[in-house]
CSV table of C-alpha atoms in Angstrom, one decimal:
chain,number,residue,atom,x,y,z
V,1358,UNK,CA,124.6,74.3,86.0
V,1359,UNK,CA,125.8,71.2,84.2
V,1360,UNK,CA,127.1,67.9,85.2
V,1361,UNK,CA,130.8,68.2,84.6
V,1362,UNK,CA,131.2,64.5,84.0
V,1363,UNK,CA,129.1,64.4,80.8
V,1364,UNK,CA,128.4,68.1,80.2
V,1365,UNK,CA,124.7,67.5,80.1
V,1366,UNK,CA,122.5,70.2,81.7
V,1367,UNK,CA,120.3,69.0,84.5
V,1368,UNK,CA,116.6,70.0,84.6
V,1369,UNK,CA,115.8,73.2,86.5
V,1370,UNK,CA,113.4,71.4,88.7
V,1371,UNK,CA,116.2,69.0,89.8
V,1372,UNK,CA,118.3,72.0,90.9
V,1373,UNK,CA,115.5,73.6,92.8
V,1374,UNK,CA,114.7,70.3,94.5
V,1375,UNK,CA,118.3,69.8,95.5
V,1376,UNK,CA,118.6,73.4,96.7
V,1377,UNK,CA,115.5,73.0,98.8
V,1378,UNK,CA,116.9,69.8,100.3
V,1379,UNK,CA,120.2,71.4,101.1
V,1380,UNK,CA,118.6,74.4,102.7
V,1381,UNK,CA,116.3,72.2,104.8
V,1382,UNK,CA,119.3,70.1,106.0
V,1383,UNK,CA,121.2,73.3,106.9
V,1384,UNK,CA,118.3,74.7,108.9
V,1385,UNK,CA,117.6,71.4,110.6
V,1386,UNK,CA,121.3,71.2,111.7
V,1387,UNK,CA,121.1,74.7,113.2
V,1388,UNK,CA,117.8,73.8,115.0
V,1389,UNK,CA,119.2,70.5,116.3
V,1390,UNK,CA,122.3,72.3,117.7
V,1391,UNK,CA,120.0,75.0,119.2
V,1392,UNK,CA,117.9,72.3,120.9
V,1393,UNK,CA,121.0,70.7,122.4
V,1394,UNK,CA,122.4,74.1,123.6
V,1395,UNK,CA,119.3,75.8,124.8
V,1396,UNK,CA,119.3,74.1,128.3
V,1397,UNK,CA,122.7,75.7,128.7
V,1398,UNK,CA,121.6,79.2,127.5
V,1399,UNK,CA,122.4,81.0,130.8
V,1400,UNK,CA,125.7,79.3,131.0
V,1401,UNK,CA,126.6,80.4,127.5
V,1402,UNK,CA,125.6,83.9,128.3
V,1403,UNK,CA,127.7,83.8,131.5
V,1404,UNK,CA,130.7,82.6,129.4
V,1405,UNK,CA,130.3,85.4,126.8
V,1406,UNK,CA,129.8,88.1,129.5
V,1407,UNK,CA,132.7,86.9,131.6
V,1408,UNK,CA,135.2,89.4,130.2
V,1409,UNK,CA,133.1,92.3,131.4
V,1410,UNK,CA,131.7,90.8,134.6
V,1411,UNK,CA,135.1,90.0,136.0
V,1412,UNK,CA,136.0,93.7,135.7
V,1413,UNK,CA,132.9,95.1,137.3
V,1414,UNK,CA,133.4,96.8,140.7
V,1415,UNK,CA,132.6,94.7,143.8
V,1416,UNK,CA,128.8,94.2,144.4
V,1417,UNK,CA,128.1,95.5,140.8
V,1418,UNK,CA,126.3,93.3,138.3
V,1419,UNK,CA,124.7,93.4,134.9
V,1420,UNK,CA,121.0,94.4,134.6
V,1421,UNK,CA,118.0,93.7,132.5
V,1422,UNK,CA,115.9,96.8,131.6
V,1423,UNK,CA,113.3,95.0,129.6
V,1424,UNK,CA,110.8,92.6,131.1
V,1425,UNK,CA,111.6,89.8,128.7
V,1426,UNK,CA,115.3,90.3,128.5
V,1427,UNK,CA,116.3,87.6,131.0
V,1428,UNK,CA,114.7,85.1,128.7
V,1429,UNK,CA,115.1,86.6,125.2
V,1430,UNK,CA,118.7,87.6,125.5
V,1431,UNK,CA,120.1,84.1,126.3
V,1432,UNK,CA,117.7,82.7,123.7
V,1433,UNK,CA,119.1,85.0,121.0
V,1434,UNK,CA,122.7,84.2,122.0
V,1435,UNK,CA,122.0,80.5,121.9
V,1436,UNK,CA,120.5,80.8,118.4
V,1437,UNK,CA,123.6,82.7,117.2
V,1438,UNK,CA,125.8,80.1,118.9
V,1439,UNK,CA,124.0,77.3,117.2
V,1440,UNK,CA,124.6,79.0,113.8
V,1441,UNK,CA,128.2,79.5,114.8
V,1442,UNK,CA,128.7,75.9,115.6
V,1443,UNK,CA,126.8,74.6,112.6
V,1444,UNK,CA,128.6,76.8,110.1
V,1445,UNK,CA,130.9,74.0,108.8
V,1446,UNK,CA,127.8,71.8,108.0
V,1447,UNK,CA,125.9,74.7,106.5
V,1448,UNK,CA,128.8,75.5,104.2
V,1449,UNK,CA,129.2,71.8,103.4
V,1450,UNK,CA,125.6,71.8,102.1
V,1451,UNK,CA,126.3,74.9,100.0
V,1452,UNK,CA,129.5,73.3,98.7
V,1453,UNK,CA,127.7,70.0,97.9
V,1454,UNK,CA,125.2,72.0,95.8
V,1455,UNK,CA,127.7,74.0,93.7
V,1456,UNK,CA,130.5,71.4,93.5
V,1457,UNK,CA,128.9,69.3,90.7
V,1458,UNK,CA,129.1,72.4,88.4
V,1459,UNK,CA,132.8,73.0,89.0
V,1460,UNK,CA,135.8,71.6,87.2
V,1461,UNK,CA,138.3,69.4,89.1
V,1462,UNK,CA,140.9,72.2,89.2
V,1463,UNK,CA,138.4,74.6,90.7
V,1464,UNK,CA,137.4,72.0,93.3
V,1465,UNK,CA,141.1,71.5,94.3
V,1466,UNK,CA,141.3,75.2,94.9
V,1467,UNK,CA,137.9,75.9,96.4
V,1468,UNK,CA,137.7,73.2,99.0
V,1469,UNK,CA,140.9,74.2,101.0
V,1470,UNK,CA,139.8,77.9,100.7
V,1471,UNK,CA,136.3,77.0,102.1
V,1472,UNK,CA,137.8,75.1,105.0
V,1473,UNK,CA,140.4,77.9,105.7
V,1474,UNK,CA,137.7,80.6,105.6
V,1475,UNK,CA,135.7,78.7,108.3
V,1476,UNK,CA,138.9,78.3,110.4
V,1477,UNK,CA,139.8,82.0,110.0
V,1478,UNK,CA,136.3,83.1,111.0
V,1479,UNK,CA,136.6,81.1,114.2
V,1480,UNK,CA,140.1,82.5,114.8
V,1481,UNK,CA,138.7,86.0,114.4
V,1482,UNK,CA,135.9,85.4,117.0
V,1483,UNK,CA,138.4,83.8,119.4
V,1484,UNK,CA,140.8,86.8,119.0
V,1485,UNK,CA,137.9,89.1,119.8
V,1486,UNK,CA,136.9,87.2,122.9
V,1487,UNK,CA,140.3,86.4,124.4
V,1488,UNK,CA,142.3,89.5,123.3
V,1489,UNK,CA,140.1,92.4,122.4
V,1490,UNK,CA,137.3,92.1,125.0
V,1491,UNK,CA,139.6,92.1,128.1
V,1492,UNK,CA,141.5,95.2,126.8
V,1493,UNK,CA,138.5,97.3,125.7
V,1494,UNK,CA,136.4,96.4,128.8
V,1495,UNK,CA,139.3,97.2,131.1
V,1496,UNK,CA,139.6,100.5,129.3
V,1497,UNK,CA,135.8,101.3,129.5
V,1498,UNK,CA,135.5,100.4,133.1
V,1499,UNK,CA,138.5,102.4,134.2
V,1500,UNK,CA,137.9,105.8,132.5
V,1501,UNK,CA,134.4,106.5,133.8
V,1502,UNK,CA,133.7,108.9,136.7
V,1503,UNK,CA,134.1,107.4,140.1
V,1504,UNK,CA,130.6,108.2,141.2
V,1505,UNK,CA,129.0,106.4,138.2
V,1506,UNK,CA,127.9,102.9,138.9
V,1507,UNK,CA,128.6,100.5,136.0
V,1508,UNK,CA,125.6,98.3,135.4
V,1509,UNK,CA,125.4,97.2,131.8
V,1510,UNK,CA,122.1,96.0,130.2
V,1511,UNK,CA,122.4,92.3,129.2
V,1512,UNK,CA,120.8,92.9,125.8
V,1513,UNK,CA,122.9,95.9,124.9
V,1514,UNK,CA,126.0,94.0,125.9
V,1515,UNK,CA,125.0,91.1,123.7
V,1516,UNK,CA,124.4,93.4,120.7
V,1517,UNK,CA,127.8,94.9,121.3
V,1518,UNK,CA,129.8,91.7,121.5
V,1519,UNK,CA,127.9,90.1,118.5
V,1520,UNK,CA,128.9,93.1,116.4
V,1521,UNK,CA,132.6,92.6,117.4
V,1522,UNK,CA,132.4,88.9,116.8
V,1523,UNK,CA,131.1,89.5,113.3
V,1524,UNK,CA,133.6,92.3,112.7
V,1525,UNK,CA,136.7,90.3,113.7
V,1526,UNK,CA,135.4,87.1,112.0
V,1527,UNK,CA,134.9,89.0,108.8
V,1528,UNK,CA,138.3,90.8,109.1
V,1529,UNK,CA,140.1,87.5,109.4
V,1530,UNK,CA,138.8,86.6,106.0
V,1531,UNK,CA,141.1,89.1,104.3
V,1532,UNK,CA,143.7,86.5,103.3
V,1533,UNK,CA,141.0,84.4,101.6
V,1534,UNK,CA,139.6,87.4,99.8
V,1535,UNK,CA,143.1,88.4,98.5
V,1536,UNK,CA,143.9,84.8,97.5
V,1537,UNK,CA,140.7,84.5,95.5
V,1538,UNK,CA,141.2,87.8,93.8
V,1539,UNK,CA,144.8,86.7,92.8
V,1540,UNK,CA,143.7,83.2,91.7
V,1541,UNK,CA,140.8,84.7,89.6
V,1542,UNK,CA,143.2,87.0,87.8
V,1543,UNK,CA,141.5,90.1,89.2
V,1544,UNK,CA,144.8,91.4,90.6
V,1545,UNK,CA,148.4,90.3,91.3
V,1546,UNK,CA,150.5,90.2,94.5
V,1547,UNK,CA,152.7,93.0,93.0
V,1548,UNK,CA,149.6,95.2,92.4
V,1549,UNK,CA,148.4,94.6,95.9
V,1550,UNK,CA,151.8,95.5,97.2
V,1551,UNK,CA,151.7,98.8,95.4
V,1552,UNK,CA,148.3,99.5,96.9
V,1553,UNK,CA,149.5,98.8,100.5
V,1554,UNK,CA,149.2,102.4,101.7
V,1555,UNK,CA,145.5,102.6,100.6
V,1556,UNK,CA,144.8,99.1,102.1
V,1557,UNK,CA,146.2,100.3,105.5
V,1558,UNK,CA,144.0,103.4,105.5
V,1559,UNK,CA,141.1,101.2,104.5
V,1560,UNK,CA,141.8,98.9,107.4
V,1561,UNK,CA,141.6,101.7,109.9
V,1562,UNK,CA,138.4,103.1,108.2
V,1563,UNK,CA,136.9,99.7,108.4
V,1564,UNK,CA,137.9,99.4,112.0
V,1565,UNK,CA,136.4,102.8,112.7
V,1566,UNK,CA,133.0,101.8,111.2
V,1567,UNK,CA,132.7,98.4,112.8
V,1568,UNK,CA,134.0,99.0,116.3
V,1569,UNK,CA,133.1,101.2,119.2
V,1570,UNK,CA,134.3,104.9,119.0
V,1571,UNK,CA,137.6,104.3,120.8
V,1572,UNK,CA,141.1,104.1,119.5
V,1573,UNK,CA,142.0,100.8,121.2
V,1574,UNK,CA,139.3,98.7,119.6
V,1575,UNK,CA,139.8,100.3,116.2
V,1576,UNK,CA,143.5,99.6,116.3
V,1577,UNK,CA,143.0,96.1,117.6
V,1578,UNK,CA,140.9,95.4,114.5
V,1579,UNK,CA,142.9,97.5,111.9
V,1580,UNK,CA,146.3,96.1,112.7
V,1581,UNK,CA,145.4,92.4,112.4
V,1582,UNK,CA,143.6,93.2,109.2
V,1583,UNK,CA,146.7,94.8,107.8
V,1584,UNK,CA,148.8,91.8,108.9
V,1585,UNK,CA,146.3,89.4,107.4
V,1586,UNK,CA,146.4,91.3,104.2
V,1587,UNK,CA,150.2,90.8,104.1
V,1588,UNK,CA,149.6,87.1,104.7
V,1589,UNK,CA,147.2,87.0,101.8
V,1590,UNK,CA,149.8,88.7,99.5
V,1591,UNK,CA,152.4,86.1,100.6
V,1592,UNK,CA,150.0,83.2,100.0
V,1593,UNK,CA,149.2,84.8,96.6
V,1594,UNK,CA,152.8,84.8,95.6
V,1595,UNK,CA,153.2,81.2,96.6
V,1596,UNK,CA,150.1,80.4,94.5
V,1597,UNK,CA,151.5,82.2,91.4
V,1598,UNK,CA,154.8,80.4,91.9
V,1599,UNK,CA,153.1,77.0,92.1
V,1600,UNK,CA,151.0,77.8,89.0
V,1601,UNK,CA,154.2,78.8,87.1
V,1602,UNK,CA,156.0,75.6,88.1
V,1603,UNK,CA,153.1,73.4,87.1
């Protein structure tokens, strides 16, 4: 890495020292958010489990099959929540480390992309919670045999929803990935358009791998991925047009 203002390389030890400081700041931010949120760990779990609990039959409840689950499960969720909340600051530390080695034109492109990627990840997680969870849990709780009591383990439920949060957050990054590929010259909007049938199949394969084995959740992931791909292609065309005009 070099200082772009005078093109003089900085000592390796200076890079390592700055990297250490940035990582420590990021970790400290996550820990501080975790400390603030931990007193509300049970409330956070209640919020995350609400889409399932409100669909459970009367007098039914979630259960804990492990002795330590009533403590460890909310603890784990709070830690993930702290990371989720602190992501903008963590990415800011990463950006502050790599930005001095970038040219001004690269910075003008990278900074909005970084901010958009954070926003899209949050949108993906919100889509999973407010749209996907109610639909798939309503499906799961309605198709079982009548004589089977629904009592979901709290730890298994957490693993399930964290997987979906990650899957939908990652899926919503598709426009950013397409835009970066177009900006870097790896592909073009026209080339992506010609590969649309393969992209659509890939979306459904991706949805099959990252969601539970039911058609509803797979479609709820694959269809937004396809639409987001189209949004990325449109944004890429606007980017190429802007480059041409400038």
